[in-house]
Short mmCIF file of C-alpha atoms in Angstrom, two decimals:
data_model
loop_
_atom_site.label_atom_id
_atom_site.label_comp_id
_atom_site.label_asym_id
_atom_site.label_seq_id
_atom_site.Cartn_x
_atom_site.Cartn_y
_atom_site.Cartn_z
CA MET A 1 91.30 40.52 59.70
CA ILE A 2 91.33 44.25 59.39
CA ARG A 3 94.14 44.04 56.80
CA ARG A 4 92.68 40.99 54.88
CA VAL A 5 89.37 43.11 54.03
CA PHE A 6 91.75 46.43 53.37
CA LEU A 7 93.34 44.84 50.89
CA VAL A 8 90.16 43.50 48.97
CA ILE A 9 88.50 46.94 49.05
CA GLY A 10 91.40 48.63 48.67
CA LEU A 11 92.02 46.32 45.15
CA SER A 12 88.64 46.84 44.67
CA PHE A 13 88.26 50.57 44.79
CA GLY A 14 91.44 51.38 42.84
CA LEU A 15 89.00 51.54 40.35
CA SER A 16 91.37 50.12 37.54
CA GLY A 17 89.93 48.25 35.77
CA CYS A 18 87.45 48.13 32.48
CA MET A 19 83.89 50.03 32.73
CA GLU A 20 81.78 47.05 31.63
CA THR A 21 78.51 49.58 30.22
CA GLY A 22 77.28 49.70 26.96
CA THR A 23 78.28 52.68 25.79
CA SER A 24 82.32 53.73 23.85
CA SER A 25 82.90 56.42 25.61
CA PRO A 26 86.27 56.36 27.94
CA LYS A 27 85.27 58.04 30.71
CA VAL A 28 81.91 58.54 32.89
CA ALA A 29 81.82 62.40 34.14
CA VAL A 30 81.96 62.09 38.21
CA SER A 31 80.43 65.26 39.75
CA LYS A 32 81.73 68.16 42.07
CA ALA A 33 79.87 67.09 45.11
CA SER A 34 79.35 69.89 47.76
CA PRO A 35 80.78 68.72 51.22
CA ALA A 36 77.51 68.66 52.85
CA SER A 37 75.94 66.43 49.65
CA PHE A 38 79.11 64.25 49.82
CA ILE A 39 78.84 63.70 53.83
CA THR A 40 74.83 63.52 53.75
CA THR A 41 74.63 60.82 51.14
CA PHE A 42 77.91 58.88 52.64
CA ASP A 43 75.48 59.15 56.00
CA ARG A 44 72.48 57.79 54.19
CA TYR A 45 73.47 54.78 51.80
CA CYS A 46 76.76 53.91 53.42
CA ALA A 47 77.02 54.66 57.23
CA ALA A 48 73.54 54.43 58.37
CA ASN A 49 73.35 50.21 56.10
CA ILE A 50 76.75 49.14 57.39
CA GLY A 51 75.56 46.28 58.70
CA ASN A 52 73.09 45.28 56.00
CA LEU A 53 74.23 46.68 52.42
CA ASP A 54 72.03 44.61 50.83
CA LYS A 55 68.88 47.51 52.10
CA ALA A 56 71.76 49.96 50.93
CA VAL A 57 71.11 48.85 47.63
CA ARG A 58 67.59 48.85 47.69
CA LEU A 59 67.43 52.15 49.44
CA LEU A 60 69.64 53.44 46.71
CA GLN A 61 67.14 51.81 43.97
CA LYS A 62 64.18 53.39 46.05
CA ASP A 63 65.69 56.47 45.64
CA GLY A 64 66.26 56.62 42.53
CA TYR A 65 70.03 55.60 41.33
CA VAL A 66 70.44 53.45 38.77
CA PRO A 67 73.65 51.18 38.42
CA MET A 68 75.97 52.99 35.80
CA ALA A 69 78.95 50.65 35.47
CA LYS A 70 80.25 47.66 36.75
CA ILE A 71 84.18 47.43 37.64
CA ASP A 72 86.17 44.51 37.75
CA LYS A 73 83.52 42.20 38.20
CA THR A 74 82.63 43.21 41.88
CA LEU A 75 82.04 47.06 42.43
CA THR A 76 78.80 48.62 40.97
CA VAL A 77 78.87 52.23 40.40
CA TYR A 78 75.23 53.86 41.13
CA SER A 79 74.10 57.45 39.74
CA ARG A 80 71.51 59.77 40.31
CA SER A 81 71.64 63.01 38.84
CA PRO A 82 74.39 65.29 37.55
CA ASN A 83 74.89 67.62 40.61
CA GLN A 84 75.01 64.17 43.28
CA PRO A 85 77.82 62.43 43.66
CA PHE A 86 77.95 58.53 42.49
CA VAL A 87 77.38 55.78 45.11
CA GLY A 88 79.67 52.37 44.53
CA ILE A 89 79.16 48.86 46.62
CA ASP A 90 81.32 46.45 46.86
CA SER A 91 80.70 42.82 46.54
CA PHE A 92 83.38 40.17 47.70
CA LYS A 93 81.92 36.09 47.12
CA GLY A 94 78.61 37.67 45.79
CA SER A 95 77.74 39.66 49.48
CA PRO A 96 78.11 43.40 49.39
CA ILE A 97 81.12 44.40 51.91
CA ALA A 98 81.69 48.11 51.44
CA CYS A 99 79.92 51.55 50.71
CA ALA A 100 81.72 54.23 49.28
CA VAL A 101 80.69 57.93 47.95
CA ILE A 102 82.91 59.34 44.69
CA SER A 103 82.69 62.59 43.88
CA GLN A 104 85.09 65.14 41.79
CA PRO A 105 88.46 65.86 44.28
CA ASP A 106 87.76 69.12 45.64
CA LYS A 107 90.23 70.85 48.89
CA SER A 108 86.81 71.38 50.85
CA LEU A 109 85.86 67.21 51.18
CA LYS A 110 88.84 66.25 53.13
CA PRO A 111 88.11 68.72 56.22
CA ALA A 112 84.14 67.32 56.04
CA VAL A 113 84.99 64.12 55.76
CA ALA A 114 87.75 64.84 58.98
CA ALA A 115 84.74 66.57 61.07
CA TYR A 116 82.05 63.77 59.96
CA MET A 117 84.78 61.20 61.59
CA GLY A 118 84.95 63.12 64.74
CA ARG A 119 81.33 62.81 65.15
CA VAL A 120 81.40 58.65 64.89
CA ARG A 121 81.46 56.93 67.77
CA GLY A 122 84.54 55.08 68.76
CA ALA A 123 86.15 56.55 65.89
CA ARG A 124 89.89 56.57 65.83
CA PRO A 125 92.76 56.53 62.98
CA ILE A 126 94.97 53.94 62.19
CA GLU A 127 97.40 53.22 59.59
CA ILE A 128 97.84 49.77 58.08
CA ASP A 129 101.62 48.47 57.24
CA GLY A 130 102.20 48.04 53.19
CA VAL A 131 98.21 49.46 52.60
CA ARG A 132 97.90 53.12 53.84
CA GLY A 133 100.25 54.39 50.86
CA ASN A 134 96.96 54.24 49.27
CA PHE A 135 95.04 56.15 51.52
CA ASP A 136 94.30 59.58 52.48
CA ALA A 137 93.29 58.65 55.87
CA SER A 138 91.67 54.93 58.04
CA TRP A 139 89.82 55.03 60.66
CA VAL A 140 88.71 52.44 62.75
CA THR A 141 85.57 51.70 65.52
CA ASP A 142 84.34 48.63 67.26
CA VAL A 143 80.70 50.54 67.29
CA PRO A 144 77.73 48.97 66.16
CA TYR A 145 80.45 46.89 64.13
CA LYS A 146 84.38 46.20 63.78
CA THR A 147 84.00 48.47 60.60
CA PHE A 148 86.58 50.83 58.91
CA TYR A 149 86.69 54.08 56.67
CA VAL A 150 88.83 55.20 54.07
CA THR A 151 89.51 58.28 52.06
CA PHE A 152 91.47 58.13 49.18
CA THR A 153 91.99 60.45 45.50
CA SER A 154 92.86 58.46 42.55
CA SER A 155 92.78 58.48 38.93
CA ASP A 156 90.90 56.25 37.04
CA PRO A 157 90.92 55.21 33.38
CA THR A 158 86.79 55.40 33.35
CA PHE A 159 86.07 57.97 35.86
CA GLY A 160 89.21 60.61 35.46
CA ARG A 161 90.74 62.03 39.20
CA ILE A 162 88.45 60.80 41.90
CA TYR A 163 87.95 61.05 45.77
CA THR A 164 86.78 58.17 47.56
CA PHE A 165 85.04 57.75 51.08
CA LEU A 166 84.51 54.28 51.86
CA ALA A 167 82.84 52.25 54.94
CA GLY A 168 83.29 48.75 55.38
CA LYS A 169 82.29 46.27 57.96
CA ALA A 170 84.87 43.78 58.77
CA GLN A 171 84.69 39.94 57.60
CA ASN A 172 85.34 37.01 59.73
#
């Protein structure tokens, strides 16, 4: 079950699709988030709402985030200001299943994520055969839901080089 979810999310968050916006710009500037901003954004929108990502979308809108890109028809990327990380909500069959925070890579983000995951109750590192190669790190927890967390650095024709921290509730 977790492997299937990783495959769906890995494909969607591979960010290899085309951006569907009205702009002709080949790249969208991704901000370089501070570790504090990156983790705070992840905690507020992704971790706090993993059981109800529709709530995360409403909160993003309430806080002034606007959808600024749609990738592969499943991933909506939200932006608020140039100095805030992007937030991505991925859907499968019309329902939100994962949330991610996206920033320019910075060597200070990985230790901040590792420290954060060290505080997540019940989180344990995992490796998924045939999928782990795409991720920098991955964890799973059963509290309060079976939830997976992954980080990865990638290059994308739309966003350039990015660092992503993602959480998704396992689907039955």
